[in-house]
Amino acid sequence: MTKRRHLAMPVWWRRPPVPGSRRSQRQRAVSELRAQGRYGPELCDVLPGFVGLGLAVLAPVLLLVWLYRALGVSGLCSASSS
Protein backbone atom coordinates (compact mmCIF):
# COMPACT_ATOMS: atom_id res chain seq x y z
CA MET A 1 0.00 0.00 0.00
CA THR A 2 1.39 3.37 -0.95
CA LYS A 3 1.54 6.31 1.39
CA ARG A 4 -0.48 9.36 0.49
CA ARG A 5 1.54 12.51 0.39
CA HIS A 6 -0.02 15.66 1.73
CA LEU A 7 0.21 18.26 -1.00
CA ALA A 8 1.09 21.64 0.41
CA MET A 9 -0.98 24.58 -0.78
CA PRO A 10 0.88 27.25 -2.70
CA VAL A 11 2.11 30.20 -0.69
CA TRP A 12 -0.19 32.67 -2.48
CA TRP A 13 -3.23 30.58 -1.50
CA ARG A 14 -2.42 30.56 2.21
CA ARG A 15 -1.91 34.30 2.43
CA PRO A 16 -4.99 36.34 3.24
CA PRO A 17 -5.89 38.92 0.60
CA VAL A 18 -4.57 42.43 1.03
CA PRO A 19 -7.20 44.57 2.78
CA GLY A 20 -8.84 46.94 0.35
CA SER A 21 -7.71 45.09 -2.76
CA ARG A 22 -10.21 44.40 -5.52
CA ARG A 23 -10.05 40.70 -4.80
CA SER A 24 -10.81 41.12 -1.10
CA GLN A 25 -13.63 43.56 -1.86
CA ARG A 26 -15.15 41.05 -4.29
CA GLN A 27 -14.81 38.20 -1.77
CA ARG A 28 -16.45 40.32 0.91
CA ALA A 29 -19.32 41.32 -1.40
CA VAL A 30 -19.91 37.72 -2.47
CA SER A 31 -19.93 36.44 1.11
CA GLU A 32 -22.40 39.16 2.14
CA LEU A 33 -24.70 38.31 -0.78
CA ARG A 34 -24.49 34.59 0.06
CA ALA A 35 -25.37 35.33 3.67
CA GLN A 36 -28.47 37.18 2.45
CA GLY A 37 -29.34 34.39 0.00
CA ARG A 38 -29.09 36.70 -3.01
CA TYR A 39 -25.99 35.32 -4.73
CA GLY A 40 -26.33 33.34 -7.95
CA PRO A 41 -28.66 33.18 -10.92
CA GLU A 42 -32.43 33.37 -10.56
CA LEU A 43 -34.98 31.12 -12.23
CA CYS A 44 -35.56 33.52 -15.12
CA ASP A 45 -31.82 33.35 -15.86
CA VAL A 46 -31.60 29.55 -16.06
CA LEU A 47 -35.07 28.70 -17.39
CA PRO A 48 -34.11 28.97 -21.09
CA GLY A 49 -31.26 26.54 -20.48
CA PHE A 50 -33.54 24.05 -18.73
CA VAL A 51 -36.08 24.27 -21.55
CA GLY A 52 -33.34 23.73 -24.14
CA LEU A 53 -32.01 20.73 -22.24
CA GLY A 54 -35.50 19.26 -22.01
CA LEU A 55 -36.03 19.69 -25.75
CA ALA A 56 -32.64 18.18 -26.51
CA VAL A 57 -33.58 15.07 -24.54
CA LEU A 58 -37.21 14.90 -25.64
CA ALA A 59 -36.70 15.34 -29.40
CA PRO A 60 -34.73 12.09 -29.99
CA VAL A 61 -37.15 10.15 -27.77
CA LEU A 62 -40.14 11.46 -29.74
CA LEU A 63 -38.35 10.59 -32.99
CA LEU A 64 -37.78 7.02 -31.85
CA VAL A 65 -41.42 6.70 -30.72
CA TRP A 66 -42.60 8.01 -34.09
CA LEU A 67 -40.33 5.59 -35.97
CA TYR A 68 -41.55 2.68 -33.85
CA ARG A 69 -45.21 3.54 -34.45
CA ALA A 70 -44.72 4.13 -38.17
CA LEU A 71 -42.34 1.30 -39.08
CA GLY A 72 -42.25 -1.04 -36.08
CA VAL A 73 -39.10 -2.65 -34.78
CA SER A 74 -37.53 -2.67 -38.25
CA GLY A 75 -37.83 1.15 -38.31
CA LEU A 76 -35.84 1.37 -35.11
CA CYS A 77 -33.17 -0.95 -36.44
CA SER A 78 -32.79 1.05 -39.64
CA ALA A 79 -32.69 4.34 -37.71
CA SER A 80 -29.92 3.16 -35.40
CA SER A 81 -27.73 1.84 -38.23
CA SER A 82 -27.78 5.10 -40.21
PDB file of C-alpha atoms in Angstrom:
ATOM      1  CA  MET A   1       0.000   0.000   0.000  1.00  0.00           C
ATOM      2  CA  THR A   2       1.390   3.373  -0.947  1.00  0.00           C
ATOM      3  CA  LYS A   3       1.535   6.306   1.387  1.00  0.00           C
ATOM      4  CA  ARG A   4      -0.484   9.359   0.489  1.00  0.00           C
ATOM      5  CA  ARG A   5       1.539  12.508   0.388  1.00  0.00           C
ATOM      6  CA  HIS A   6      -0.017  15.662   1.727  1.00  0.00           C
ATOM      7  CA  LEU A   7       0.213  18.263  -1.003  1.00  0.00           C
ATOM      8  CA  ALA A   8       1.094  21.641   0.409  1.00  0.00           C
ATOM      9  CA  MET A   9      -0.981  24.579  -0.778  1.00  0.00           C
ATOM     10  CA  PRO A  10       0.881  27.248  -2.696  1.00  0.00           C
ATOM     11  CA  VAL A  11       2.106  30.198  -0.693  1.00  0.00           C
ATOM     12  CA  TRP A  12      -0.191  32.666  -2.477  1.00  0.00           C
ATOM     13  CA  TRP A  13      -3.227  30.582  -1.496  1.00  0.00           C
ATOM     14  CA  ARG A  14      -2.419  30.556   2.209  1.00  0.00           C
ATOM     15  CA  ARG A  15      -1.915  34.303   2.433  1.00  0.00           C
ATOM     16  CA  PRO A  16      -4.992  36.343   3.244  1.00  0.00           C
ATOM     17  CA  PRO A  17      -5.887  38.919   0.599  1.00  0.00           C
ATOM     18  CA  VAL A  18      -4.571  42.434   1.029  1.00  0.00           C
ATOM     19  CA  PRO A  19      -7.201  44.567   2.782  1.00  0.00           C
ATOM     20  CA  GLY A  20      -8.837  46.939   0.354  1.00  0.00           C
ATOM     21  CA  SER A  21      -7.708  45.094  -2.760  1.00  0.00           C
ATOM     22  CA  ARG A  22     -10.210  44.397  -5.516  1.00  0.00           C
ATOM     23  CA  ARG A  23     -10.048  40.705  -4.803  1.00  0.00           C
ATOM     24  CA  SER A  24     -10.810  41.125  -1.105  1.00  0.00           C
ATOM     25  CA  GLN A  25     -13.635  43.561  -1.863  1.00  0.00           C
ATOM     26  CA  ARG A  26     -15.152  41.049  -4.289  1.00  0.00           C
ATOM     27  CA  GLN A  27     -14.813  38.196  -1.773  1.00  0.00           C
ATOM     28  CA  ARG A  28     -16.453  40.325   0.906  1.00  0.00           C
ATOM     29  CA  ALA A  29     -19.323  41.315  -1.401  1.00  0.00           C
ATOM     30  CA  VAL A  30     -19.908  37.715  -2.467  1.00  0.00           C
ATOM     31  CA  SER A  31     -19.934  36.437   1.110  1.00  0.00           C
ATOM     32  CA  GLU A  32     -22.402  39.165   2.138  1.00  0.00           C
ATOM     33  CA  LEU A  33     -24.702  38.308  -0.778  1.00  0.00           C
ATOM     34  CA  ARG A  34     -24.488  34.593   0.060  1.00  0.00           C
ATOM     35  CA  ALA A  35     -25.369  35.328   3.669  1.00  0.00           C
ATOM     36  CA  GLN A  36     -28.468  37.178   2.452  1.00  0.00           C
ATOM     37  CA  GLY A  37     -29.338  34.386  -0.004  1.00  0.00           C
ATOM     38  CA  ARG A  38     -29.088  36.704  -3.009  1.00  0.00           C
ATOM     39  CA  TYR A  39     -25.985  35.315  -4.735  1.00  0.00           C
ATOM     40  CA  GLY A  40     -26.327  33.343  -7.954  1.00  0.00           C
ATOM     41  CA  PRO A  41     -28.658  33.177 -10.921  1.00  0.00           C
ATOM     42  CA  GLU A  42     -32.429  33.370 -10.558  1.00  0.00           C
ATOM     43  CA  LEU A  43     -34.978  31.117 -12.231  1.00  0.00           C
ATOM     44  CA  CYS A  44     -35.558  33.518 -15.122  1.00  0.00           C
ATOM     45  CA  ASP A  45     -31.817  33.347 -15.864  1.00  0.00           C
ATOM     46  CA  VAL A  46     -31.602  29.554 -16.059  1.00  0.00           C
ATOM     47  CA  LEU A  47     -35.071  28.698 -17.388  1.00  0.00           C
ATOM     48  CA  PRO A  48     -34.108  28.966 -21.094  1.00  0.00           C
ATOM     49  CA  GLY A  49     -31.258  26.538 -20.480  1.00  0.00           C
ATOM     50  CA  PHE A  50     -33.537  24.054 -18.727  1.00  0.00           C
ATOM     51  CA  VAL A  51     -36.076  24.275 -21.553  1.00  0.00           C
ATOM     52  CA  GLY A  52     -33.339  23.732 -24.144  1.00  0.00           C
ATOM     53  CA  LEU A  53     -32.014  20.734 -22.242  1.00  0.00           C
ATOM     54  CA  GLY A  54     -35.499  19.259 -22.012  1.00  0.00           C
ATOM     55  CA  LEU A  55     -36.031  19.687 -25.751  1.00  0.00           C
ATOM     56  CA  ALA A  56     -32.637  18.178 -26.510  1.00  0.00           C
ATOM     57  CA  VAL A  57     -33.578  15.066 -24.544  1.00  0.00           C
ATOM     58  CA  LEU A  58     -37.213  14.905 -25.638  1.00  0.00           C
ATOM     59  CA  ALA A  59     -36.703  15.343 -29.401  1.00  0.00           C
ATOM     60  CA  PRO A  60     -34.732  12.089 -29.987  1.00  0.00           C
ATOM     61  CA  VAL A  61     -37.151  10.153 -27.769  1.00  0.00           C
ATOM     62  CA  LEU A  62     -40.137  11.456 -29.737  1.00  0.00           C
ATOM     63  CA  LEU A  63     -38.353  10.594 -32.991  1.00  0.00           C
ATOM     64  CA  LEU A  64     -37.782   7.023 -31.846  1.00  0.00           C
ATOM     65  CA  VAL A  65     -41.420   6.697 -30.724  1.00  0.00           C
ATOM     66  CA  TRP A  66     -42.596   8.014 -34.093  1.00  0.00           C
ATOM     67  CA  LEU A  67     -40.335   5.587 -35.973  1.00  0.00           C
ATOM     68  CA  TYR A  68     -41.554   2.677 -33.849  1.00  0.00           C
ATOM     69  CA  ARG A  69     -45.207   3.544 -34.448  1.00  0.00           C
ATOM     70  CA  ALA A  70     -44.716   4.134 -38.167  1.00  0.00           C
ATOM     71  CA  LEU A  71     -42.339   1.304 -39.084  1.00  0.00           C
ATOM     72  CA  GLY A  72     -42.248  -1.039 -36.083  1.00  0.00           C
ATOM     73  CA  VAL A  73     -39.097  -2.653 -34.775  1.00  0.00           C
ATOM     74  CA  SER A  74     -37.531  -2.666 -38.250  1.00  0.00           C
ATOM     75  CA  GLY A  75     -37.825   1.146 -38.310  1.00  0.00           C
ATOM     76  CA  LEU A  76     -35.840   1.370 -35.112  1.00  0.00           C
ATOM     77  CA  CYS A  77     -33.168  -0.954 -36.437  1.00  0.00           C
ATOM     78  CA  SER A  78     -32.786   1.046 -39.642  1.00  0.00           C
ATOM     79  CA  ALA A  79     -32.690   4.338 -37.707  1.00  0.00           C
ATOM     80  CA  SER A  80     -29.920   3.158 -35.402  1.00  0.00           C
ATOM     81  CA  SER A  81     -27.734   1.841 -38.235  1.00  0.00           C
ATOM     82  CA  SER A  82     -27.780   5.104 -40.214  1.00  0.00           C
TER      83      SER A  82
END
